[in-house]
Amino acid sequence: MTPYRTTDDRVVLTGLGVVSNIGIGASEFAEGLRAGRSGAAPITTFDTTGFAHANGCEVTGFDPEAVLTRVPVDDLGPATRFAVAAARMAVEDAGLDEELLRGRRGLVSVGTTDGESQDLDRLVETDVRLGAGHRDTRLAERIPAGRLSSSVAAELGLTNVEPVTIGTACAAGNYAIGHGYDALRAGEVEFAICGGADAVCRKTFTGFYRLGTIAPDHCRPFDRNRRGILTGEGSGMVVMETLTSALDRGAPIYAEVLGYGLNCDAHHPVAPDRASVARCIRLALDDAGVAPAEVDLISAHGTGTKANDVTEARAIHDVYGGEPPRVVSLKSMLGHTMGAASALAAIACALAITHEFIPPTINHVETDPDCRIDCVPNQSVRADLRIVQNNGLAFGGNNAVLILGRCPR
Amino acid sequence: MSTPVITAWSAVSAFGIGRAAFDTGLAAPVGGVAGNADTREVPGFDIRDVLGPRGTRSMDRLTGLTLAAVAELVGEHAAVAEGTDTALVLGTTTGSAQSAMAFTRSSLEAERPFYVDPAVVPNGVMNRAAGQAAIRHRLIGPNTTIAGGRVAALQALQYAGRLLGAGRAGTVLAGGVEELTPARLWLERNSAQGRHGVIGEGGAFFAVTTDARHALADVLAVRSLALAGDDQEKAMRRCVTAALARAGVPAAEVWAVAPGNSTVELFDDAVVIAPEDRLGETGAASGALQLAAVLSTAARTPGAAGRIAVIASVEHGAVVACAVLRLRGRS
């Protein structure tokens, strides 16, 4: 597959941190994926009066106070809380000592769509309800999206890391993981804590609603009667290091990052472009040194909108010919968690490889004949997965495709 | 890997639109900037006048400033937009807070909460400006938005170097842009770093590649470091020291420093380049405008060729960043 790479040149995932609407922490998340749990429920973050329907996939049962030890919770916006908590969990899951980490050079990269837009919404709600001059000024410091990554460093007490927030919308999680991969392979850092985070907000729900892309009840990717997305929230963060580093400290390895691809449609602000998505998949496979026939599973962007699913499925067929591997959409369970989406999906892929199962596409009734894929409807299945592809497609035509593989033990 | 080089640049600022306006404004001893007592704005920046009527009806200021800066760069260096491996990396603070807030406001004030303008939906997403720049110039390589506030442009430069190093792009258009809007002004005035002083806007972009033929400067090193509770000056000293070590340059050899809003010790005798004194605090554009000012100053300074410049910036309480450049002088 990639015989020319040395263990210094190979990058592995050794820690997973999850704040999701189907489970907090990697093991609860894995259980949720295997059970085909749904995160959908009526939205409570903001007043949904006036919308004909307003389901979403919010995180419940998450107590940041219980996880964070250094940074005061009130200093962080809701998306940053998710990111920081997930990062701390990932570091603990990797069995990494904080003192040890502090002595090493690292990268923290966090992808996001909306940053702290929920806080921006709050400012506007105050303006409308009480008039100008009543805003909570304490929100100003926590709104810049750079806080998503710099707060991870602050919480973990890491002063020798480069904190980067990547705002490439709904592909941002894959972008962030790819950035860590490049920094590690270049030998510029010794570890990377990467992923994505977003919090449900009125702005984004309303935008998708106005575009006619919010599903009335559930998200049904690849179904003939799919009606759209449900906006979701959470964070997925991973610890990455070289294979040498992981072997030296005897760390458990979930998966290897084999490569990734980035491109831009440069075509339409919101509609995905079939040829460009196919090109991005090919870029990723080439980067990983993997042939399409070697891929065992595709975790699709799979938003559940009419346009995305058929375009993405056709792009997959373009690359894979008539016989693509199984194609699942995590968004059937998690909703669209925006900047966290491809990070949570990457974690799901790593768990699927480790625990030998394929998470299902739930809420599925009848596959759209225009999509022509096996989406593993409703029930997870056992599977021996060697190579998995994780798609992230975004507004702005920002595509990012990640290839993960089982690390030979 | 070969060292990334900057081969062209453009700027949009209170000095005006384009590199020539920036050169002239920076070289002038005083004044030459538009704005009120405590703000600086890009003079006469009407989006339709600057970018034409096509595709600009629902465009916000951040995207308009970005497109103007990128158009100036592509105009100066047409080759950059060709080929499939030209990337764009944009530094921002949090996209257009103005667009995001105006959209939410329109929902809250409408008769029904979804009686909103669908054309402005994407304006509220952080990667809007970068995506629009890609569409306008058919840039189909990686398209990345880096949200870092005052260190965003230097982080964009660092990210550009990684894209080149990993072979993911042949040329990267990297820069930083910030808009002056009521939403931005409120956020600045209620944050420690923007509470006082003059707030400005603008942006600058750089063509970064590994093909040294038309190099204006070599990007020897870029570093950014989390503060994580550390003292800001101490962190900057660590950051600059690490970057100089990586560049293989002793501190005594540094000819010019653009410290931006930071305190950089180590360089007692260096020429200080401070465009922010005239352009105001320009947020995510600040590092880019500092870099533009260094290149502009070098181009009109005899003997600058071959010398070293350091650009530094701080996102208050969060991150420090710096870049070390070797100037090639006038090409």
PDB file of N, CA, C and O in Angstrom, chain A residues 50 105 121 135 137 141 145-147 153 158-159 161-163 165-168 175 179 182 188 203 210 260 263-266 269 279 287 395 398, chain B residues 93 103-105 107-108 114 116 124 127-128 134 138 140-141 143-145 147 155 158 162 168 186 190-192 223-228 238 315:
ATOM      1  N   GLY A  50     -42.959  29.839  15.289  1.00  0.00           N
ATOM      2  CA  GLY A  50     -43.121  30.385  13.941  1.00  0.00           C
ATOM      3  C   GLY A  50     -42.582  29.483  12.851  1.00  0.00           C
ATOM      4  O   GLY A  50     -42.946  29.636  11.685  1.00  0.00           O
ATOM      5  N   ARG A 105       6.533  19.645  21.064  1.00  0.00           N
ATOM      6  CA  ARG A 105       5.970  20.635  20.161  1.00  0.00           C
ATOM      7  C   ARG A 105       4.729  20.050  19.485  1.00  0.00           C
ATOM      8  O   ARG A 105       4.749  18.916  19.009  1.00  0.00           O
ATOM      9  N   ASP A 121     -25.901  35.352  17.953  1.00  0.00           N
ATOM     10  CA  ASP A 121     -27.374  35.333  18.015  1.00  0.00           C
ATOM     11  C   ASP A 121     -27.878  35.944  19.318  1.00  0.00           C
ATOM     12  O   ASP A 121     -28.859  36.696  19.327  1.00  0.00           O
ATOM     13  N   ARG A 135     -26.450  44.632  25.593  1.00  0.00           N
ATOM     14  CA  ARG A 135     -25.708  43.404  25.303  1.00  0.00           C
ATOM     15  C   ARG A 135     -24.799  42.992  26.458  1.00  0.00           C
ATOM     16  O   ARG A 135     -24.270  43.851  27.163  1.00  0.00           O
ATOM     17  N   THR A 137     -21.540  42.307  27.512  1.00  0.00           N
ATOM     18  CA  THR A 137     -20.227  42.627  26.935  1.00  0.00           C
ATOM     19  C   THR A 137     -19.202  41.512  27.159  1.00  0.00           C
ATOM     20  O   THR A 137     -18.193  41.458  26.469  1.00  0.00           O
ATOM     21  N   GLU A 141     -15.190  38.802  24.196  1.00  0.00           N
ATOM     22  CA  GLU A 141     -13.877  38.137  24.228  1.00  0.00           C
ATOM     23  C   GLU A 141     -13.951  36.686  23.748  1.00  0.00           C
ATOM     24  O   GLU A 141     -12.958  36.121  23.324  1.00  0.00           O
ATOM     25  N   ALA A 145     -13.364  33.278  16.502  1.00  0.00           N
ATOM     26  CA  ALA A 145     -13.321  31.827  16.310  1.00  0.00           C
ATOM     27  C   ALA A 145     -11.966  31.207  16.639  1.00  0.00           C
ATOM     28  O   ALA A 145     -11.863  30.006  16.864  1.00  0.00           O
ATOM     29  N   GLY A 146     -10.925  32.045  16.698  1.00  0.00           N
ATOM     30  CA  GLY A 146      -9.614  31.546  17.102  1.00  0.00           C
ATOM     31  C   GLY A 146      -9.634  30.912  18.479  1.00  0.00           C
ATOM     32  O   GLY A 146      -8.791  30.069  18.813  1.00  0.00           O
ATOM     33  N   ARG A 147     -10.621  31.304  19.301  1.00  0.00           N
ATOM     34  CA  ARG A 147     -10.721  30.755  20.656  1.00  0.00           C
ATOM     35  C   ARG A 147     -10.939  29.248  20.662  1.00  0.00           C
ATOM     36  O   ARG A 147     -10.609  28.577  21.622  1.00  0.00           O
ATOM     37  N   ALA A 153      -5.526  24.769  23.944  1.00  0.00           N
ATOM     38  CA  ALA A 153      -4.161  24.897  24.467  1.00  0.00           C
ATOM     39  C   ALA A 153      -4.181  25.414  25.898  1.00  0.00           C
ATOM     40  O   ALA A 153      -3.450  24.913  26.764  1.00  0.00           O
ATOM     41  N   LEU A 158      -0.820  23.990  27.372  1.00  0.00           N
ATOM     42  CA  LEU A 158       0.203  23.732  26.363  1.00  0.00           C
ATOM     43  C   LEU A 158       0.694  25.047  25.755  1.00  0.00           C
ATOM     44  O   LEU A 158      -0.038  25.720  25.036  1.00  0.00           O
ATOM     45  N   THR A 159       1.945  25.421  26.072  1.00  0.00           N
ATOM     46  CA  THR A 159       2.485  26.677  25.539  1.00  0.00           C
ATOM     47  C   THR A 159       3.406  26.437  24.341  1.00  0.00           C
ATOM     48  O   THR A 159       3.862  27.381  23.721  1.00  0.00           O
ATOM     49  N   VAL A 161       2.510  24.785  21.604  1.00  0.00           N
ATOM     50  CA  VAL A 161       1.693  24.337  20.475  1.00  0.00           C
ATOM     51  C   VAL A 161       1.239  25.513  19.629  1.00  0.00           C
ATOM     52  O   VAL A 161       1.137  26.645  20.107  1.00  0.00           O
ATOM     53  N   GLU A 162       0.961  25.176  18.387  1.00  0.00           N
ATOM     54  CA  GLU A 162       0.451  26.142  17.425  1.00  0.00           C
ATOM     55  C   GLU A 162      -1.069  25.920  17.361  1.00  0.00           C
ATOM     56  O   GLU A 162      -1.516  24.870  16.921  1.00  0.00           O
ATOM     57  N   PRO A 163      -1.866  26.873  17.824  1.00  0.00           N
ATOM     58  CA  PRO A 163      -3.314  26.678  17.772  1.00  0.00           C
ATOM     59  C   PRO A 163      -3.912  27.331  16.522  1.00  0.00           C
ATOM     60  O   PRO A 163      -3.724  28.508  16.283  1.00  0.00           O
ATOM     61  N   THR A 165      -7.485  27.641  14.103  1.00  0.00           N
ATOM     62  CA  THR A 165      -8.895  27.361  13.870  1.00  0.00           C
ATOM     63  C   THR A 165      -9.151  27.454  12.368  1.00  0.00           C
ATOM     64  O   THR A 165      -8.772  28.435  11.729  1.00  0.00           O
ATOM     65  N   ILE A 166      -9.751  26.417  11.816  1.00  0.00           N
ATOM     66  CA  ILE A 166      -9.975  26.381  10.373  1.00  0.00           C
ATOM     67  C   ILE A 166     -11.474  26.528  10.101  1.00  0.00           C
ATOM     68  O   ILE A 166     -12.280  25.692  10.518  1.00  0.00           O
ATOM     69  N   GLY A 167     -11.823  27.607   9.417  1.00  0.00           N
ATOM     70  CA  GLY A 167     -13.237  27.938   9.223  1.00  0.00           C
ATOM     71  C   GLY A 167     -13.762  27.560   7.855  1.00  0.00           C
ATOM     72  O   GLY A 167     -14.449  28.354   7.212  1.00  0.00           O
ATOM     73  N   THR A 168     -13.453  26.341   7.413  1.00  0.00           N
ATOM     74  CA  THR A 168     -13.928  25.928   6.087  1.00  0.00           C
ATOM     75  C   THR A 168     -15.238  25.168   6.182  1.00  0.00           C
ATOM     76  O   THR A 168     -15.401  24.093   5.596  1.00  0.00           O
ATOM     77  N   TYR A 175     -10.396  19.045   7.121  1.00  0.00           N
ATOM     78  CA  TYR A 175      -9.310  20.015   6.891  1.00  0.00           C
ATOM     79  C   TYR A 175      -8.356  20.031   8.092  1.00  0.00           C
ATOM     80  O   TYR A 175      -7.134  20.039   7.937  1.00  0.00           O
ATOM     81  N   HIS A 179      -4.494  18.929   8.236  1.00  0.00           N
ATOM     82  CA  HIS A 179      -3.440  19.865   8.621  1.00  0.00           C
ATOM     83  C   HIS A 179      -2.482  19.228   9.625  1.00  0.00           C
ATOM     84  O   HIS A 179      -1.257  19.360   9.524  1.00  0.00           O
ATOM     85  N   ASP A 182      -0.182  16.764   7.814  1.00  0.00           N
ATOM     86  CA  ASP A 182       0.920  17.412   7.095  1.00  0.00           C
ATOM     87  C   ASP A 182       1.995  17.921   8.054  1.00  0.00           C
ATOM     88  O   ASP A 182       3.189  17.798   7.782  1.00  0.00           O
ATOM     89  N   GLU A 188       7.381  18.868  11.755  1.00  0.00           N
ATOM     90  CA  GLU A 188       7.312  20.166  12.422  1.00  0.00           C
ATOM     91  C   GLU A 188       6.699  20.073  13.815  1.00  0.00           C
ATOM     92  O   GLU A 188       6.851  20.977  14.624  1.00  0.00           O
ATOM     93  N   LYS A 203     -29.110  31.260  13.583  1.00  0.00           N
ATOM     94  CA  LYS A 203     -28.687  31.749  12.268  1.00  0.00           C
ATOM     95  C   LYS A 203     -28.643  30.622  11.250  1.00  0.00           C
ATOM     96  O   LYS A 203     -29.210  30.720  10.155  1.00  0.00           O
ATOM     97  N   ARG A 210     -34.759  28.376   5.341  1.00  0.00           N
ATOM     98  CA  ARG A 210     -35.166  29.243   4.234  1.00  0.00           C
ATOM     99  C   ARG A 210     -34.814  28.631   2.880  1.00  0.00           C
ATOM    100  O   ARG A 210     -35.534  28.822   1.893  1.00  0.00           O
ATOM    101  N   TYR A 260      -5.029  12.455   2.419  1.00  0.00           N
ATOM    102  CA  TYR A 260      -6.263  13.218   2.244  1.00  0.00           C
ATOM    103  C   TYR A 260      -6.160  14.080   1.001  1.00  0.00           C
ATOM    104  O   TYR A 260      -5.088  14.235   0.414  1.00  0.00           O
ATOM    105  N   ASN A 263      -9.870  20.230  -2.371  1.00  0.00           N
ATOM    106  CA  ASN A 263     -10.014  21.070  -3.563  1.00  0.00           C
ATOM    107  C   ASN A 263     -11.215  21.985  -3.395  1.00  0.00           C
ATOM    108  O   ASN A 263     -11.890  21.962  -2.360  1.00  0.00           O
ATOM    109  N   CYS A 264     -11.422  22.815  -4.415  1.00  0.00           N
ATOM    110  CA  CYS A 264     -12.537  23.750  -4.356  1.00  0.00           C
ATOM    111  C   CYS A 264     -13.297  23.679  -5.677  1.00  0.00           C
ATOM    112  O   CYS A 264     -12.695  23.682  -6.752  1.00  0.00           O
ATOM    113  N   ASP A 265     -14.638  23.611  -5.582  1.00  0.00           N
ATOM    114  CA  ASP A 265     -15.445  23.568  -6.805  1.00  0.00           C
ATOM    115  C   ASP A 265     -15.233  24.831  -7.643  1.00  0.00           C
ATOM    116  O   ASP A 265     -15.228  24.780  -8.873  1.00  0.00           O
ATOM    117  N   ALA A 266     -15.118  25.980  -6.967  1.00  0.00           N
ATOM    118  CA  ALA A 266     -15.029  27.278  -7.645  1.00  0.00           C
ATOM    119  C   ALA A 266     -16.144  27.414  -8.674  1.00  0.00           C
ATOM    120  O   ALA A 266     -15.934  27.838  -9.806  1.00  0.00           O
ATOM    121  N   PRO A 269     -21.906  28.816  -4.896  1.00  0.00           N
ATOM    122  CA  PRO A 269     -21.717  29.036  -3.462  1.00  0.00           C
ATOM    123  C   PRO A 269     -22.283  27.921  -2.577  1.00  0.00           C
ATOM    124  O   PRO A 269     -21.726  27.641  -1.522  1.00  0.00           O
ATOM    125  N   ARG A 279     -13.075  14.627  -8.296  1.00  0.00           N
ATOM    126  CA  ARG A 279     -11.654  14.979  -8.349  1.00  0.00           C
ATOM    127  C   ARG A 279     -11.043  14.970  -6.951  1.00  0.00           C
ATOM    128  O   ARG A 279      -9.908  14.513  -6.753  1.00  0.00           O
ATOM    129  N   ASP A 287      -3.177  10.538  -2.869  1.00  0.00           N
ATOM    130  CA  ASP A 287      -2.324  10.961  -1.759  1.00  0.00           C
ATOM    131  C   ASP A 287      -2.038   9.784  -0.836  1.00  0.00           C
ATOM    132  O   ASP A 287      -0.944   9.645  -0.294  1.00  0.00           O
ATOM    133  N   PHE A 395     -20.295  24.274   1.900  1.00  0.00           N
ATOM    134  CA  PHE A 395     -20.631  25.540   1.252  1.00  0.00           C
ATOM    135  C   PHE A 395     -19.319  26.167   0.771  1.00  0.00           C
ATOM    136  O   PHE A 395     -18.278  26.001   1.397  1.00  0.00           O
ATOM    137  N   ASN A 398     -15.867  23.900  -0.757  1.00  0.00           N
ATOM    138  CA  ASN A 398     -14.656  23.432  -0.063  1.00  0.00           C
ATOM    139  C   ASN A 398     -14.778  21.945   0.237  1.00  0.00           C
ATOM    140  O   ASN A 398     -15.512  21.542   1.144  1.00  0.00           O
TER     141      ASN A 398
ATOM    142  N   THR B  93     -11.135  36.852  11.366  1.00  0.00           N
ATOM    143  CA  THR B  93     -11.365  36.738  12.807  1.00  0.00           C
ATOM    144  C   THR B  93     -12.522  35.787  13.048  1.00  0.00           C
ATOM    145  O   THR B  93     -12.387  34.779  13.726  1.00  0.00           O
ATOM    146  N   PHE B 103     -28.413  38.849   9.592  1.00  0.00           N
ATOM    147  CA  PHE B 103     -29.304  37.769   9.167  1.00  0.00           C
ATOM    148  C   PHE B 103     -30.196  37.316  10.323  1.00  0.00           C
ATOM    149  O   PHE B 103     -31.412  37.171  10.167  1.00  0.00           O
ATOM    150  N   THR B 104     -29.599  37.117  11.477  1.00  0.00           N
ATOM    151  CA  THR B 104     -30.390  36.718  12.655  1.00  0.00           C
ATOM    152  C   THR B 104     -31.423  37.793  12.989  1.00  0.00           C
ATOM    153  O   THR B 104     -32.578  37.493  13.292  1.00  0.00           O
ATOM    154  N   ARG B 105     -31.008  39.034  12.890  1.00  0.00           N
ATOM    155  CA  ARG B 105     -31.918  40.135  13.186  1.00  0.00           C
ATOM    156  C   ARG B 105     -33.113  40.119  12.219  1.00  0.00           C
ATOM    157  O   ARG B 105     -34.263  40.315  12.624  1.00  0.00           O
ATOM    158  N   SER B 107     -34.406  37.607  10.834  1.00  0.00           N
ATOM    159  CA  SER B 107     -35.293  36.507  11.227  1.00  0.00           C
ATOM    160  C   SER B 107     -36.149  36.894  12.426  1.00  0.00           C
ATOM    161  O   SER B 107     -37.357  36.643  12.467  1.00  0.00           O
ATOM    162  N   LEU B 108     -35.525  37.543  13.397  1.00  0.00           N
ATOM    163  CA  LEU B 108     -36.241  37.903  14.625  1.00  0.00           C
ATOM    164  C   LEU B 108     -37.273  39.010  14.391  1.00  0.00           C
ATOM    165  O   LEU B 108     -38.255  39.114  15.110  1.00  0.00           O
ATOM    166  N   PHE B 114     -38.836  32.836   9.154  1.00  0.00           N
ATOM    167  CA  PHE B 114     -38.103  32.396   7.960  1.00  0.00           C
ATOM    168  C   PHE B 114     -38.352  33.302   6.767  1.00  0.00           C
ATOM    169  O   PHE B 114     -37.948  32.992   5.645  1.00  0.00           O
ATOM    170  N   VAL B 116     -36.771  35.560   5.370  1.00  0.00           N
ATOM    171  CA  VAL B 116     -35.439  36.155   5.288  1.00  0.00           C
ATOM    172  C   VAL B 116     -34.951  36.044   3.849  1.00  0.00           C
ATOM    173  O   VAL B 116     -35.501  35.277   3.061  1.00  0.00           O
ATOM    174  N   GLY B 124     -23.290  34.610   6.022  1.00  0.00           N
ATOM    175  CA  GLY B 124     -23.105  34.414   7.458  1.00  0.00           C
ATOM    176  C   GLY B 124     -22.167  33.273   7.794  1.00  0.00           C
ATOM    177  O   GLY B 124     -21.951  32.965   8.962  1.00  0.00           O
ATOM    178  N   ASN B 127     -16.481  30.868   5.648  1.00  0.00           N
ATOM    179  CA  ASN B 127     -15.658  30.649   4.449  1.00  0.00           C
ATOM    180  C   ASN B 127     -16.245  31.313   3.208  1.00  0.00           C
ATOM    181  O   ASN B 127     -15.812  31.036   2.095  1.00  0.00           O
ATOM    182  N   ARG B 128     -17.226  32.183   3.386  1.00  0.00           N
ATOM    183  CA  ARG B 128     -17.895  32.812   2.254  1.00  0.00           C
ATOM    184  C   ARG B 128     -16.920  33.568   1.346  1.00  0.00           C
ATOM    185  O   ARG B 128     -16.921  33.414   0.133  1.00  0.00           O
ATOM    186  N   ALA B 134     -12.562  32.113  -4.948  1.00  0.00           N
ATOM    187  CA  ALA B 134     -12.275  30.937  -5.789  1.00  0.00           C
ATOM    188  C   ALA B 134     -13.172  30.932  -7.021  1.00  0.00           C
ATOM    189  O   ALA B 134     -12.717  30.669  -8.136  1.00  0.00           O
ATOM    190  N   ARG B 138     -11.651  31.149 -10.588  1.00  0.00           N
ATOM    191  CA  ARG B 138     -11.544  29.718 -10.918  1.00  0.00           C
ATOM    192  C   ARG B 138     -10.345  29.071 -10.221  1.00  0.00           C
ATOM    193  O   ARG B 138      -9.523  28.391 -10.847  1.00  0.00           O
ATOM    194  N   ILE B 140      -9.243  26.255  -8.199  1.00  0.00           N
ATOM    195  CA  ILE B 140      -9.812  24.964  -7.807  1.00  0.00           C
ATOM    196  C   ILE B 140      -8.893  24.152  -6.895  1.00  0.00           C
ATOM    197  O   ILE B 140      -9.160  23.004  -6.589  1.00  0.00           O
ATOM    198  N   GLY B 141      -7.818  24.765  -6.452  1.00  0.00           N
ATOM    199  CA  GLY B 141      -6.956  24.095  -5.462  1.00  0.00           C
ATOM    200  C   GLY B 141      -7.565  24.214  -4.071  1.00  0.00           C
ATOM    201  O   GLY B 141      -8.690  24.682  -3.909  1.00  0.00           O
ATOM    202  N   ASN B 143      -8.818  25.472  -0.605  1.00  0.00           N
ATOM    203  CA  ASN B 143      -9.419  26.780  -0.323  1.00  0.00           C
ATOM    204  C   ASN B 143      -9.702  26.799   1.175  1.00  0.00           C
ATOM    205  O   ASN B 143     -10.624  26.147   1.639  1.00  0.00           O
ATOM    206  N   THR B 144      -8.869  27.537   1.904  1.00  0.00           N
ATOM    207  CA  THR B 144      -8.896  27.400   3.360  1.00  0.00           C
ATOM    208  C   THR B 144      -9.089  28.742   4.044  1.00  0.00           C
ATOM    209  O   THR B 144      -8.472  29.729   3.644  1.00  0.00           O
ATOM    210  N   THR B 145      -9.933  28.751   5.042  1.00  0.00           N
ATOM    211  CA  THR B 145     -10.154  29.942   5.855  1.00  0.00           C
ATOM    212  C   THR B 145      -9.566  29.690   7.241  1.00  0.00           C
ATOM    213  O   THR B 145      -9.905  28.694   7.875  1.00  0.00           O
ATOM    214  N   ALA B 147      -9.157  31.126  10.963  1.00  0.00           N
ATOM    215  CA  ALA B 147      -9.717  32.124  11.877  1.00  0.00           C
ATOM    216  C   ALA B 147      -8.780  32.309  13.057  1.00  0.00           C
ATOM    217  O   ALA B 147      -8.711  31.460  13.941  1.00  0.00           O
ATOM    218  N   GLN B 155      -0.675  33.092  10.354  1.00  0.00           N
ATOM    219  CA  GLN B 155      -1.025  31.666  10.339  1.00  0.00           C
ATOM    220  C   GLN B 155      -1.384  31.203   8.925  1.00  0.00           C
ATOM    221  O   GLN B 155      -1.103  30.063   8.549  1.00  0.00           O
ATOM    222  N   GLN B 158       1.825  30.572   7.246  1.00  0.00           N
ATOM    223  CA  GLN B 158       2.382  29.313   7.735  1.00  0.00           C
ATOM    224  C   GLN B 158       1.675  28.119   7.079  1.00  0.00           C
ATOM    225  O   GLN B 158       2.304  27.167   6.623  1.00  0.00           O
ATOM    226  N   ARG B 162       2.892  24.953   4.463  1.00  0.00           N
ATOM    227  CA  ARG B 162       2.616  23.518   4.627  1.00  0.00           C
ATOM    228  C   ARG B 162       1.962  22.937   3.384  1.00  0.00           C
ATOM    229  O   ARG B 162       2.266  21.808   2.993  1.00  0.00           O
ATOM    230  N   ARG B 168       0.508  19.986  -2.043  1.00  0.00           N
ATOM    231  CA  ARG B 168      -0.939  20.109  -2.276  1.00  0.00           C
ATOM    232  C   ARG B 168      -1.289  21.332  -3.117  1.00  0.00           C
ATOM    233  O   ARG B 168      -2.439  21.538  -3.469  1.00  0.00           O
ATOM    234  N   TRP B 186     -18.181  46.914  17.634  1.00  0.00           N
ATOM    235  CA  TRP B 186     -18.667  46.572  18.986  1.00  0.00           C
ATOM    236  C   TRP B 186     -17.793  45.491  19.611  1.00  0.00           C
ATOM    237  O   TRP B 186     -17.403  45.586  20.777  1.00  0.00           O
ATOM    238  N   ASN B 190     -15.325  46.075  22.956  1.00  0.00           N
ATOM    239  CA  ASN B 190     -15.615  45.356  24.188  1.00  0.00           C
ATOM    240  C   ASN B 190     -14.600  44.251  24.480  1.00  0.00           C
ATOM    241  O   ASN B 190     -14.826  43.393  25.331  1.00  0.00           O
ATOM    242  N   SER B 191     -13.484  44.271  23.731  1.00  0.00           N
ATOM    243  CA  SER B 191     -12.401  43.321  23.974  1.00  0.00           C
ATOM    244  C   SER B 191     -11.173  44.091  24.441  1.00  0.00           C
ATOM    245  O   SER B 191     -10.992  45.249  24.065  1.00  0.00           O
ATOM    246  N   ALA B 192     -10.348  43.427  25.227  1.00  0.00           N
ATOM    247  CA  ALA B 192      -9.170  44.105  25.776  1.00  0.00           C
ATOM    248  C   ALA B 192      -8.307  44.712  24.668  1.00  0.00           C
ATOM    249  O   ALA B 192      -7.827  45.828  24.791  1.00  0.00           O
ATOM    250  N   ARG B 223       6.104  31.056  12.734  1.00  0.00           N
ATOM    251  CA  ARG B 223       5.770  30.325  13.958  1.00  0.00           C
ATOM    252  C   ARG B 223       4.556  30.962  14.607  1.00  0.00           C
ATOM    253  O   ARG B 223       4.401  32.175  14.587  1.00  0.00           O
ATOM    254  N   SER B 224       3.714  30.138  15.202  1.00  0.00           N
ATOM    255  CA  SER B 224       2.723  30.696  16.116  1.00  0.00           C
ATOM    256  C   SER B 224       2.651  29.807  17.339  1.00  0.00           C
ATOM    257  O   SER B 224       2.847  28.594  17.256  1.00  0.00           O
ATOM    258  N   LEU B 225       2.410  30.422  18.475  1.00  0.00           N
ATOM    259  CA  LEU B 225       2.425  29.702  19.747  1.00  0.00           C
ATOM    260  C   LEU B 225       1.250  30.128  20.608  1.00  0.00           C
ATOM    261  O   LEU B 225       0.899  31.310  20.667  1.00  0.00           O
ATOM    262  N   ALA B 226       0.689  29.155  21.307  1.00  0.00           N
ATOM    263  CA  ALA B 226      -0.386  29.460  22.244  1.00  0.00           C
ATOM    264  C   ALA B 226       0.191  30.147  23.473  1.00  0.00           C
ATOM    265  O   ALA B 226       1.285  29.821  23.920  1.00  0.00           O
ATOM    266  N   LEU B 227      -0.559  31.099  24.005  1.00  0.00           N
ATOM    267  CA  LEU B 227      -0.144  31.719  25.253  1.00  0.00           C
ATOM    268  C   LEU B 227      -0.410  30.786  26.420  1.00  0.00           C
ATOM    269  O   LEU B 227       0.428  30.598  27.289  1.00  0.00           O
ATOM    270  N   ALA B 228      -1.622  30.203  26.437  1.00  0.00           N
ATOM    271  CA  ALA B 228      -2.015  29.273  27.501  1.00  0.00           C
ATOM    272  C   ALA B 228      -1.634  29.802  28.881  1.00  0.00           C
ATOM    273  O   ALA B 228      -1.068  29.089  29.709  1.00  0.00           O
ATOM    274  N   ARG B 238       9.960  33.696  23.042  1.00  0.00           N
ATOM    275  CA  ARG B 238      10.145  32.272  22.671  1.00  0.00           C
ATOM    276  C   ARG B 238       9.825  32.051  21.196  1.00  0.00           C
ATOM    277  O   ARG B 238      10.505  31.335  20.483  1.00  0.00           O
ATOM    278  N   GLU B 315      -2.601  37.876  19.167  1.00  0.00           N
ATOM    279  CA  GLU B 315      -4.033  37.839  19.447  1.00  0.00           C
ATOM    280  C   GLU B 315      -4.116  37.815  20.966  1.00  0.00           C
ATOM    281  O   GLU B 315      -3.734  36.830  21.609  1.00  0.00           O
TER     282      GLU B 315
END
